[in-house]
PDB file of C-alpha atoms in Angstrom:
ATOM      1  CA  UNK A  23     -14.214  -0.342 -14.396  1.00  0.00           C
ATOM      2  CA  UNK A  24     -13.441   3.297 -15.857  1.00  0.00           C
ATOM      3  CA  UNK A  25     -10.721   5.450 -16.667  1.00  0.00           C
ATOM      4  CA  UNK A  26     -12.753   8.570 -15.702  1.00  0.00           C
ATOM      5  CA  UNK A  27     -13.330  10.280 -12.317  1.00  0.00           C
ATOM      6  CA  UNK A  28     -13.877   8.803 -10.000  1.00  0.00           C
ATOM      7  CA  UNK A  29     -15.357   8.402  -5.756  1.00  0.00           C
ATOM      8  CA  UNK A  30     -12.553   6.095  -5.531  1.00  0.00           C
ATOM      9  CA  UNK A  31      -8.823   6.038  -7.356  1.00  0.00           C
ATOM     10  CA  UNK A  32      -6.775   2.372  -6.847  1.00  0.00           C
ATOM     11  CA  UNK A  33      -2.969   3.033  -7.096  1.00  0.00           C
ATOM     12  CA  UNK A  34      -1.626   0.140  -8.284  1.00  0.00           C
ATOM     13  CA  UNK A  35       2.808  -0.190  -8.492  1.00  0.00           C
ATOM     14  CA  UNK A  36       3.911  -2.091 -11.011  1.00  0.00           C
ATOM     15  CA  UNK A  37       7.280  -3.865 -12.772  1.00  0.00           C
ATOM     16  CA  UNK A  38       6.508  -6.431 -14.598  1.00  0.00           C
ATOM     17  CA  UNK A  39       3.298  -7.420 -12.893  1.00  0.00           C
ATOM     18  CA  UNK A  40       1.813  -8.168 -17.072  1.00  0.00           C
ATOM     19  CA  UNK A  41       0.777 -12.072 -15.665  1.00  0.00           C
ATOM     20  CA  UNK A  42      -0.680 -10.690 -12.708  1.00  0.00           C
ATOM     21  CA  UNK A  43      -2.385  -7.832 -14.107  1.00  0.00           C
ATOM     22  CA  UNK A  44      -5.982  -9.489 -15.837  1.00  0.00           C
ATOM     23  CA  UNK A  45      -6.615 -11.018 -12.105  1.00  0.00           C
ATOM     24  CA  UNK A  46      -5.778  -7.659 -10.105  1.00  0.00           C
ATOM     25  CA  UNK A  47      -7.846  -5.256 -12.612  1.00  0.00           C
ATOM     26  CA  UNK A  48     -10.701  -7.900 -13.122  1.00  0.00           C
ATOM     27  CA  UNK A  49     -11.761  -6.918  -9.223  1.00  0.00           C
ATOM     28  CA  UNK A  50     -11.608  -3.351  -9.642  1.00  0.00           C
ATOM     29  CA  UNK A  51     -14.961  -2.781  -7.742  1.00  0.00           C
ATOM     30  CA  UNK A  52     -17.307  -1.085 -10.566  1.00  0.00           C
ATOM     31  CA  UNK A  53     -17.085   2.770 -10.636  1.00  0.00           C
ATOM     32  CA  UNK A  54     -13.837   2.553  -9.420  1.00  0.00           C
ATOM     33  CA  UNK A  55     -10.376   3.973 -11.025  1.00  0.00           C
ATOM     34  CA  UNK A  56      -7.572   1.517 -10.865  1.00  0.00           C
ATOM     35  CA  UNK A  57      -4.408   3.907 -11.393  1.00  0.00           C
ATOM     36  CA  UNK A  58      -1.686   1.599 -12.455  1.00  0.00           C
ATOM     37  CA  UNK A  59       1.762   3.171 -11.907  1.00  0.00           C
ATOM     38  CA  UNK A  60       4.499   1.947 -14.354  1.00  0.00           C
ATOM     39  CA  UNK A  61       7.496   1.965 -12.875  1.00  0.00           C
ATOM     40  CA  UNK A  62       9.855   1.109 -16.001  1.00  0.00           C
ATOM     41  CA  UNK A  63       8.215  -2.199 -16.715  1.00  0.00           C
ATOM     42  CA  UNK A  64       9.873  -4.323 -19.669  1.00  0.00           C
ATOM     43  CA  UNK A  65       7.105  -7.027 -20.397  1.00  0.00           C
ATOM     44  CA  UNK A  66       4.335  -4.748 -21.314  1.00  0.00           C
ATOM     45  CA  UNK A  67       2.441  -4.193 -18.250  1.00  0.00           C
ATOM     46  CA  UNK A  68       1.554  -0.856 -19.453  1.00  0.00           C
ATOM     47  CA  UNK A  69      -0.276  -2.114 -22.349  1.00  0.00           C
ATOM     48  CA  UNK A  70      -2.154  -5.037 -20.782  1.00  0.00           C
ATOM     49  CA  UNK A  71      -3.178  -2.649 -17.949  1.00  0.00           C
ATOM     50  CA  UNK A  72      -4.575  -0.163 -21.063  1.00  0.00           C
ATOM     51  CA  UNK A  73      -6.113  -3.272 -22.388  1.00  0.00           C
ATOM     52  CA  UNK A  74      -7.840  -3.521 -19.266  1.00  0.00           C
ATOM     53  CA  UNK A  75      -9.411  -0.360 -18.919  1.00  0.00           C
ATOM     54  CA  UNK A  76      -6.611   1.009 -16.494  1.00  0.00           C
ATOM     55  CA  UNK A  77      -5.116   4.622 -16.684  1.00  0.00           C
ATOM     56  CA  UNK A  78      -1.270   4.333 -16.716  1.00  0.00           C
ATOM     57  CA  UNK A  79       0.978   6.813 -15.033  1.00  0.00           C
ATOM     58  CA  UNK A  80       4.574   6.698 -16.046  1.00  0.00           C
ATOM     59  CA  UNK A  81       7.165   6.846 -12.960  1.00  0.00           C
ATOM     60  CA  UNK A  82      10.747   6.716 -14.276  1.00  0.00           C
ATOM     61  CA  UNK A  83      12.109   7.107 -10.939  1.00  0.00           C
ATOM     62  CA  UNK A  84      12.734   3.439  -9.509  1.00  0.00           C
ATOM     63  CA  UNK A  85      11.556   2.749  -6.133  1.00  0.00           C
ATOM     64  CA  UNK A  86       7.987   1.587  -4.816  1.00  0.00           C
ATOM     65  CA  UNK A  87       7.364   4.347  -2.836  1.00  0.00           C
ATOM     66  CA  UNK A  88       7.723   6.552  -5.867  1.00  0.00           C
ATOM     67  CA  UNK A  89       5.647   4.844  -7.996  1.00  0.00           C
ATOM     68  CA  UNK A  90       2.971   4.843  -5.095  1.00  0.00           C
ATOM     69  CA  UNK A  91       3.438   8.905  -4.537  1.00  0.00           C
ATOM     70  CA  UNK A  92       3.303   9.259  -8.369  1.00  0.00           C
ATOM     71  CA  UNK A  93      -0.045   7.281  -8.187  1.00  0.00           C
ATOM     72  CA  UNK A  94      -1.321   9.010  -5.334  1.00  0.00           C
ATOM     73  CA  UNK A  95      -0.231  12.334  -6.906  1.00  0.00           C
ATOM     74  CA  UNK A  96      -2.279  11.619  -9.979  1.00  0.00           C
ATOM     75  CA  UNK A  97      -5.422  10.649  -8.189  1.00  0.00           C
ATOM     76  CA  UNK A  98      -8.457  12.818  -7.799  1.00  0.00           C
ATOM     77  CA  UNK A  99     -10.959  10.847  -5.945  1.00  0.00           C
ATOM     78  CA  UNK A 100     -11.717  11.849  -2.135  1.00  0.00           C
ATOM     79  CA  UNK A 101     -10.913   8.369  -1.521  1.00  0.00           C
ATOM     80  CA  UNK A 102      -7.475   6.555  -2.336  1.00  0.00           C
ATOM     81  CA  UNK A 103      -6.373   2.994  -1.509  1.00  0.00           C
ATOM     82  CA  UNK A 104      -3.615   1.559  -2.562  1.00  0.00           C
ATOM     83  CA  UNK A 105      -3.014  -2.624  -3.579  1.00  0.00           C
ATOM     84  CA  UNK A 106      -0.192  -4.431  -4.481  1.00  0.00           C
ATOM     85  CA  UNK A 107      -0.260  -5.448  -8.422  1.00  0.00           C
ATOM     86  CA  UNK A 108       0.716  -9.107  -8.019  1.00  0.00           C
ATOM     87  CA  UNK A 109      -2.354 -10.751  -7.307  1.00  0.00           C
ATOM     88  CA  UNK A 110      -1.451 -11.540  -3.810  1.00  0.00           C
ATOM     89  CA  UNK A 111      -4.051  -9.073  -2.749  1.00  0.00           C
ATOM     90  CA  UNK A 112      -8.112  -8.868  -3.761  1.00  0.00           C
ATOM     91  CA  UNK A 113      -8.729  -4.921  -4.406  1.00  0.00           C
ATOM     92  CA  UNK A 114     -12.129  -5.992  -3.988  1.00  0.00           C
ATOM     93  CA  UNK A 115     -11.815  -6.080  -0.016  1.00  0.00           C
ATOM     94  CA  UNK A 116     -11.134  -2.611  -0.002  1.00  0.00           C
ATOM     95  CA  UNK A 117     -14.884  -2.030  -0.507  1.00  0.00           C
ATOM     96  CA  UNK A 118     -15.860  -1.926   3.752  1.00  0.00           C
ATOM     97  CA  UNK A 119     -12.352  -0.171   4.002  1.00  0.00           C
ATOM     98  CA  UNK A 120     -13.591   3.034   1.905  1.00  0.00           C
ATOM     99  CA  UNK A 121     -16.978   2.553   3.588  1.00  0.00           C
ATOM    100  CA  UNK A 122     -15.402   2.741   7.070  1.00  0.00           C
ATOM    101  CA  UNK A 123     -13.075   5.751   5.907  1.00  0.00           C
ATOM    102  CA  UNK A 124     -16.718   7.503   4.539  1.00  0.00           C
ATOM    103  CA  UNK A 125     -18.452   6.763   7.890  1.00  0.00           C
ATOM    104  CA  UNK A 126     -15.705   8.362   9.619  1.00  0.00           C
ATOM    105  CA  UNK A 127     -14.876   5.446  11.585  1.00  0.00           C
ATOM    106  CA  UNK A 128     -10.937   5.746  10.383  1.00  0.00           C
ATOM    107  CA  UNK A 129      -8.721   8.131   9.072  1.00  0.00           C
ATOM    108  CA  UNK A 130      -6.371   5.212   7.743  1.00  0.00           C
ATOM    109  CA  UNK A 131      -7.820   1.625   6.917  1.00  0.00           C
ATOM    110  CA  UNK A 132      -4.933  -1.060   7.013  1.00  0.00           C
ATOM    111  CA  UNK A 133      -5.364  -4.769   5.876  1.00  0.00           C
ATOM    112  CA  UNK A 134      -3.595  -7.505   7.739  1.00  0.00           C
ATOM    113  CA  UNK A 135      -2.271 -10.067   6.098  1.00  0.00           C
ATOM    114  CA  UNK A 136      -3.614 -13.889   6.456  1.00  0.00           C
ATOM    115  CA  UNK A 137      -1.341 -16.393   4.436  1.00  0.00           C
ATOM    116  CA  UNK A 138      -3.814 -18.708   2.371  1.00  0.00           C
ATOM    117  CA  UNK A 139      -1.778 -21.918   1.218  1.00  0.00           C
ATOM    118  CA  UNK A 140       1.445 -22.279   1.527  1.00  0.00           C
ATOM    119  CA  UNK A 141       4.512 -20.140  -0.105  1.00  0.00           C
ATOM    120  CA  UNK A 142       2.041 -17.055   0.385  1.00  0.00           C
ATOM    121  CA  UNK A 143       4.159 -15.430   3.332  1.00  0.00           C
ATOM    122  CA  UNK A 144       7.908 -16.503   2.949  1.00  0.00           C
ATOM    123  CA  UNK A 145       9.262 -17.006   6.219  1.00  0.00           C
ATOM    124  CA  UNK A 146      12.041 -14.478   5.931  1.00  0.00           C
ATOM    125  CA  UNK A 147       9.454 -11.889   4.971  1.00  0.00           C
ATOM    126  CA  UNK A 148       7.350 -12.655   7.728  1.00  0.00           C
ATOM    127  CA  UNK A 149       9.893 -12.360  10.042  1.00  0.00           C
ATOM    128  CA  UNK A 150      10.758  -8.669   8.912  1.00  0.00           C
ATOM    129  CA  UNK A 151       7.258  -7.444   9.143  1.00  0.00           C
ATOM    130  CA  UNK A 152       7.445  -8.594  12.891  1.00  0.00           C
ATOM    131  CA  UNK A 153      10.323  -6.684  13.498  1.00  0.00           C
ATOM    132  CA  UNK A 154       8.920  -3.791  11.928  1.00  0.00           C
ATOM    133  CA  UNK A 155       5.852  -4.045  13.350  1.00  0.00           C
ATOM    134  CA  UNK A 156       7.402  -4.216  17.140  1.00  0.00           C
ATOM    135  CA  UNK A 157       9.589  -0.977  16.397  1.00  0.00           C
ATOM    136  CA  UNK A 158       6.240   0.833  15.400  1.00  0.00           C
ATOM    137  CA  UNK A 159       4.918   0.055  18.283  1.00  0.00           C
ATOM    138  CA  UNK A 160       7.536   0.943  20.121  1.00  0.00           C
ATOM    139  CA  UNK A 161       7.873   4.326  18.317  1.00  0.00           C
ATOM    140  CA  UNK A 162       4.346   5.187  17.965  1.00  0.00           C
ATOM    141  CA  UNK A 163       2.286   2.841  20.401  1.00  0.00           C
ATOM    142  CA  UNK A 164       0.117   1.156  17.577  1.00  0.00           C
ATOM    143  CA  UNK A 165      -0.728  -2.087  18.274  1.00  0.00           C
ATOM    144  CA  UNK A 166      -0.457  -2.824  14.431  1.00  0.00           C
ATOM    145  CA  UNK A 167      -0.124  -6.275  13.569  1.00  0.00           C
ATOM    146  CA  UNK A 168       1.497  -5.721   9.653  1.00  0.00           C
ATOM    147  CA  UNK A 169       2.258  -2.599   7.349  1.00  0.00           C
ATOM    148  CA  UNK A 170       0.561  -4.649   4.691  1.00  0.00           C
ATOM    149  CA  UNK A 171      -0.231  -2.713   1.329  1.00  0.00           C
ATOM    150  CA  UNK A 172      -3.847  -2.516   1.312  1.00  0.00           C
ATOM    151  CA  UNK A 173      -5.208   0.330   2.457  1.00  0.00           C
ATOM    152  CA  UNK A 174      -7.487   3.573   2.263  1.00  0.00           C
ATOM    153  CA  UNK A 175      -7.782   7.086   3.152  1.00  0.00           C
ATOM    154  CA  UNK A 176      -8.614  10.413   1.961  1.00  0.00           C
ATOM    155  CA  UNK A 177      -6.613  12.250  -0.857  1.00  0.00           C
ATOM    156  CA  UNK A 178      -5.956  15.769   0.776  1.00  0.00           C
ATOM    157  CA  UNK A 179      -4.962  14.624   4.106  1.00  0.00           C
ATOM    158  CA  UNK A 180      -2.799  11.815   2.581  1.00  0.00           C
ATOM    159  CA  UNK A 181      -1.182  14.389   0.712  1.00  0.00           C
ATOM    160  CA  UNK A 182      -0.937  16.670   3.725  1.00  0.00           C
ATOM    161  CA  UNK A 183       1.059  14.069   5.589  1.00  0.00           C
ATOM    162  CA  UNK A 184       4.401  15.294   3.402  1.00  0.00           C
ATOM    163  CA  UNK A 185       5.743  11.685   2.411  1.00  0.00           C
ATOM    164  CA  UNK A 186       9.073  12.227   1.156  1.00  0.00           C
ATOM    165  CA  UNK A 187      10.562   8.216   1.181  1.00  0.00           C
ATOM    166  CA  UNK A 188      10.483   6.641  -2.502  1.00  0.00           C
ATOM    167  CA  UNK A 189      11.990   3.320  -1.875  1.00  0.00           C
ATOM    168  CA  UNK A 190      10.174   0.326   0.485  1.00  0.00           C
ATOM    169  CA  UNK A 191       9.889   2.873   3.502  1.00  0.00           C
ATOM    170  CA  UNK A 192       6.616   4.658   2.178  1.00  0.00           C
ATOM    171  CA  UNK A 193       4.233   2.098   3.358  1.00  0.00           C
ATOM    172  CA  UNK A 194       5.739   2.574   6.531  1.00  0.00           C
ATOM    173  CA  UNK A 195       6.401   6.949   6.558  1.00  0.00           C
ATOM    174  CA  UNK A 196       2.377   7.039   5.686  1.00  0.00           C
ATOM    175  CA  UNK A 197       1.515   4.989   9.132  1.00  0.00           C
ATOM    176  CA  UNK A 198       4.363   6.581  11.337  1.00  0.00           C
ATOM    177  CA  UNK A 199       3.225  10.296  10.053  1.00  0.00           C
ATOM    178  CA  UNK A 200      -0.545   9.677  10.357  1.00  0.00           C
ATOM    179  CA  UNK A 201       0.231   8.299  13.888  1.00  0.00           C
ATOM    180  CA  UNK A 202       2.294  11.360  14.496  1.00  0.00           C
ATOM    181  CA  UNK A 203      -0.468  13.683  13.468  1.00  0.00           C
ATOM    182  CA  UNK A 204      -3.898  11.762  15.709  1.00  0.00           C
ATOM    183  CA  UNK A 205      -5.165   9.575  12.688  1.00  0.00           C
ATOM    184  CA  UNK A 206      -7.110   6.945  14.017  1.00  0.00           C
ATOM    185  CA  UNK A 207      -6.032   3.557  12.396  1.00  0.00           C
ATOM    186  CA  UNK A 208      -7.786   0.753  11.685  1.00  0.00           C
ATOM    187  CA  UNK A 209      -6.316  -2.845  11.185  1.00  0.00           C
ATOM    188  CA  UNK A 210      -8.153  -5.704   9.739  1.00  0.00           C
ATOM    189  CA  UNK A 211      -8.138  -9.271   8.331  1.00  0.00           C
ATOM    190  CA  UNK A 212      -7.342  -9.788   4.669  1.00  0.00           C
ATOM    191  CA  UNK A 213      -6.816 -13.218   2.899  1.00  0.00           C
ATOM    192  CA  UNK A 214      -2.916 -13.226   1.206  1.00  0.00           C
ATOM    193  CA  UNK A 215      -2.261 -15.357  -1.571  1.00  0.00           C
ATOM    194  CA  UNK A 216       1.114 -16.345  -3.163  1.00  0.00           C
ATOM    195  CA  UNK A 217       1.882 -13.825  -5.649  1.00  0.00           C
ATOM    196  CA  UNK A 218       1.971 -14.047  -9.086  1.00  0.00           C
ATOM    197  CA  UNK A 219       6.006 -13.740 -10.120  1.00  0.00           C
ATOM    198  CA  UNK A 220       8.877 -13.062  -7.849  1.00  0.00           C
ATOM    199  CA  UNK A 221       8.925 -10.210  -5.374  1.00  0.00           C
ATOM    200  CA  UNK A 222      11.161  -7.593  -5.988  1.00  0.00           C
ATOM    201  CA  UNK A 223      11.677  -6.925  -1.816  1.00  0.00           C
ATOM    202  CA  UNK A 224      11.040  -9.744   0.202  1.00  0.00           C
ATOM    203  CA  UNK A 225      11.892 -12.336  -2.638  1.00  0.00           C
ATOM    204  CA  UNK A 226      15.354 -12.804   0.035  1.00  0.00           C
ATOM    205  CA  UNK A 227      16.762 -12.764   2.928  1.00  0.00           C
ATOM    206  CA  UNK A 228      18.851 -10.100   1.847  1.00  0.00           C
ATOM    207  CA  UNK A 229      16.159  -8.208   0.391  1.00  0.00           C
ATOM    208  CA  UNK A 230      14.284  -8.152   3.352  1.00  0.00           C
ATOM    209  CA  UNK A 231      16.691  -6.867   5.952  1.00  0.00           C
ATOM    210  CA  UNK A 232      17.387  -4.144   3.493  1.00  0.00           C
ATOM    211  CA  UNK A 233      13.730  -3.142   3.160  1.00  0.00           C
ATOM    212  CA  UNK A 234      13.993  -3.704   7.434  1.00  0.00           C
ATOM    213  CA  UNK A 235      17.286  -1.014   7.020  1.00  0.00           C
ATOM    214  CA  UNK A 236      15.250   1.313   4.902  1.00  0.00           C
ATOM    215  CA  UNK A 237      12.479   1.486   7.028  1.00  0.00           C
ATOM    216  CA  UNK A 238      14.477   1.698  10.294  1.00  0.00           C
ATOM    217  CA  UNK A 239      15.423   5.033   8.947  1.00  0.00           C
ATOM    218  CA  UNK A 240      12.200   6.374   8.809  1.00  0.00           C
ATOM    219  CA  UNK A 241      11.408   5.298  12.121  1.00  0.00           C
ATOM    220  CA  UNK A 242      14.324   7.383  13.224  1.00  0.00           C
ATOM    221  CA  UNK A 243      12.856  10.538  12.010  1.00  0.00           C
ATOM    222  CA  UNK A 244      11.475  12.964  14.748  1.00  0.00           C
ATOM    223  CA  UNK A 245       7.897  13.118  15.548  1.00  0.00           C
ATOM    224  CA  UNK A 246       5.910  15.390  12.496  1.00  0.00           C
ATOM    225  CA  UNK A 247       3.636  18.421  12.843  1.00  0.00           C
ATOM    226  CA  UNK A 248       1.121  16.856   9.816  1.00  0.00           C
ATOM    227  CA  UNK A 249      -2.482  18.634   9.989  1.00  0.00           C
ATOM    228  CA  UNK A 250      -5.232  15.581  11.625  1.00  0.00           C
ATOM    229  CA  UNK A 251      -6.954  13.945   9.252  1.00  0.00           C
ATOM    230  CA  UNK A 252     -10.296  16.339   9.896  1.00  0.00           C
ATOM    231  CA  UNK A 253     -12.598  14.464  10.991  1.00  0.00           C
ATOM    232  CA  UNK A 254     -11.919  11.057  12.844  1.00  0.00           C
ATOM    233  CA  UNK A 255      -8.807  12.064  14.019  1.00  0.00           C
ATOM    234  CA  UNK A 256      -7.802  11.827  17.783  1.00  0.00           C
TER     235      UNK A 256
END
């Protein structure tokens, strides 16, 4: 791994992910920046990420999609891709999703989510990203299975898109925006194991339907005019 430029930049949320950290930076792919965004962590994630070769970016703000725009912000690869920092998630099978964004093959590369063992995919949370899923479709006409975590894209037109939620709607803005603006989206299978710690959104019920609320909202909003993605757009 390095802490200098890079093809590719990793954003990485974090609070309190200092257990899961030493798996989730281990499978940086080589040449790769992992850019792990603190987002007031209290159990030293910021130094075991340092410890592990990771560049830190400080987000006060609470909220994941803030500390995901504050990573995505500090990147400078062509490439971004984002992965969840709680070792549910592999960043290592990001690899053909950067090669298919490269190729030109998608604008937006999206990783499904396939429980592996059980207490991986809580029922409640499972049942959420249904619903959300269905009101995508419904607003947009993807056939998108999840709004999983993993994924890739290019830097400029990712920050061209204008995401302006900071809480658990982000994941969901940068689909409904990239929709709105011809991105061709790619879904595809991705082993999901239990995470390391509890969730901060989906640990619930309640937490669920809120992140469900919060995302409703940005399904509300009226269709965008984002710039396409260049090339591989619609």
């Amino acid at each position: 791994m390095t802490t200098t430029s890079s093809d590719v930049d990793v954003v990485l949320p974090c609070l309190n992910e200092a257990e899961a950290l030493p798996w989730v930076l281990e499978r940086i792919p080589p040449g790769w920046r992992a850019l792990v965004v603190d987002n007031g962590s209290t159990d030293g994630s910021d130094r075991v990420a340092r410890a592990f070769g990771a560049t830190v970016v400080h987000e006060p703000r609470r909220g994941f999609g803030a500390a995901c725009h504050a990573g995505l912000t500090a990147a400078t690869a062509d490439v971004v891709c984002f992965c969840d920092c709680d070792a549910s998630l592999d960043p290592s099978l990001l690899v053909p999703f950067v090669r298919e964004v490269r190729d030109g093959g998608a604008d937006l590369v999206l990783g499904r989510r396939r429980p592996q063992g059980r207490g991986a995919w809580p029922a409640h949370a499972r049942a959420g990203n249904l619903a959300l899923a269905r009101m995508l479709r419904r607003r947009t006409g993807l056939r998108l299975h999840d709004l999983g975590p993993l994924r890739a894209a290019r830097r400029e037109p990712l920050l061209a898109l204008g995401l302006t939620d900071r809480r658990s709607g982000y994941p969901l803005q940068m689909v409904v925006r990239a929709a709105d603006a011809g991105w061709r989206i790619a879904e595809h299978d991705v082993p999901y194991l239990p995470r390391t710690g509890a969730s901060k959104v989906t640990g619930t019920w309640r937490g669920t339907w809120q992140a469900v609320r919060d995302m409703s909202h940005v399904l509300g909003e009226a269709p965008s005019e984002t710039p396409a993605a260049g090339r591989g757009a619609r």
